[in-house]
Amino acid sequence: MYFSFLLVDLGPRATTNESLPRGALKTNTLNNQLSPKASNIYLRIGYRKDNEFISIVEAPLRPTTRMGGYYLDNAITYTHLNNLLSDNDVITFRVSLQVEREYFNIGKLGDIKSLAIIEERNVRTLESVLKGKKSSNSDFIFTRGDSSANDSTDYYVHKAPLAYTSITLRSIFDKKVSLPTDQILIESGEDRIIFPFLSESDMKFLLTYLYTERISLPEYNRFARVGRVISFLFDRDRLINIFTQWQRLIIESILEADDNQKVVIAMRSLIAIYSAPYGALPIAKRVAISTLADQIARQGDELTDKIKEDEEFKKYSIERILESALKLKRLITAVKKTSYD
């Protein structure tokens, strides 16, 4: 009697039958999160003696259509396995494989070098609007916050450039249509739109994009608020472009962070990513969670306790984030990797 060995991918593709969460961006769903192509896949079965690994089975694995994995038929006999179990408390299965270096090219994966070329238009007008100045050709008002609570700001805007960027705003300007949300309130009696839940920094992001199409990162704890508003204002193509640029900017911020700031930047990025629509920032999530897992591997699991007690992060629901990082540390970060060069 023989036992065979099957190596399968336990990544996202293992759960492709799950229904997609509401708001998921289908181009970045589980079916598209593929494992790397591997070569020279080798299985070694053995045991440890005096801190030395003793191999008793060595054989290559072959690709198989079964679950898309790699397979070794008749890997070990029942008798051989039983003898090993009788003589050793632990049996070790070692799998080695080669993955193309390009798979780990984060710059290419995140497209972080593809800077969008934006026409320098409406820049001076934008500066005036952000300062709250009213010009002779401003013909609409955006209000941020709650005036009844003495916490509001008026922005004197211009319909033409805003209608060019947002088809929703064009409809509002032309027909005063209302939207099925409490995030954007249309004043029917005057030329005004109220954004009751946006901060000044949120408005800076929104107005900058509306006037110039330049994209910046909102504050990490404001992604959900900003996301709700832009989901009503912009069409799908523009939304995907915004998320693509957000992803690039998040990856850049993580890669450029000093070692003593990597945990903080990774945590801020993950809080932002987890508040975005499902599948909107997949590569940024992988970079951020891998960075956090790597730091946990370097500093020890007690780092998660420090993060939980950190005043900046303890007010957020970060259990899922830390659980994912610990799982990644155990399954991937802690796996020995060497250069084939």
Short mmCIF file of C-alpha atoms in Angstrom, two decimals, residues 143-146 181-185 194-200 202-203 222 225-226 228-229:
data_model
loop_
_atom_site.label_atom_id
_atom_site.label_comp_id
_atom_site.label_asym_id
_atom_site.label_seq_id
_atom_site.Cartn_x
_atom_site.Cartn_y
_atom_site.Cartn_z
CA THR A 143 -20.65 73.26 1.72
CA ARG A 144 -18.74 70.92 3.96
CA GLY A 145 -19.90 69.92 7.43
CA ASP A 146 -22.80 71.05 9.59
CA THR A 181 -27.81 59.00 -0.03
CA ASP A 182 -27.30 61.16 3.04
CA GLN A 183 -23.69 61.77 2.01
CA ILE A 184 -24.60 64.38 -0.63
CA LEU A 185 -27.51 66.74 0.03
CA ILE A 194 -23.85 69.94 1.12
CA PHE A 195 -21.36 67.22 2.05
CA PRO A 196 -22.27 66.81 5.74
CA PHE A 197 -19.69 64.16 6.65
CA LEU A 198 -16.58 65.33 4.80
CA SER A 199 -13.63 67.05 6.47
CA GLU A 200 -11.52 69.85 5.02
CA ASP A 202 -11.57 65.25 2.26
CA MET A 203 -12.80 68.29 0.35
CA ARG A 222 -11.18 58.72 5.85
CA ARG A 225 -16.16 58.51 3.97
CA VAL A 226 -14.50 59.68 0.78
CA ARG A 228 -19.03 56.74 -0.29
CA VAL A 229 -19.09 60.20 -1.87
#
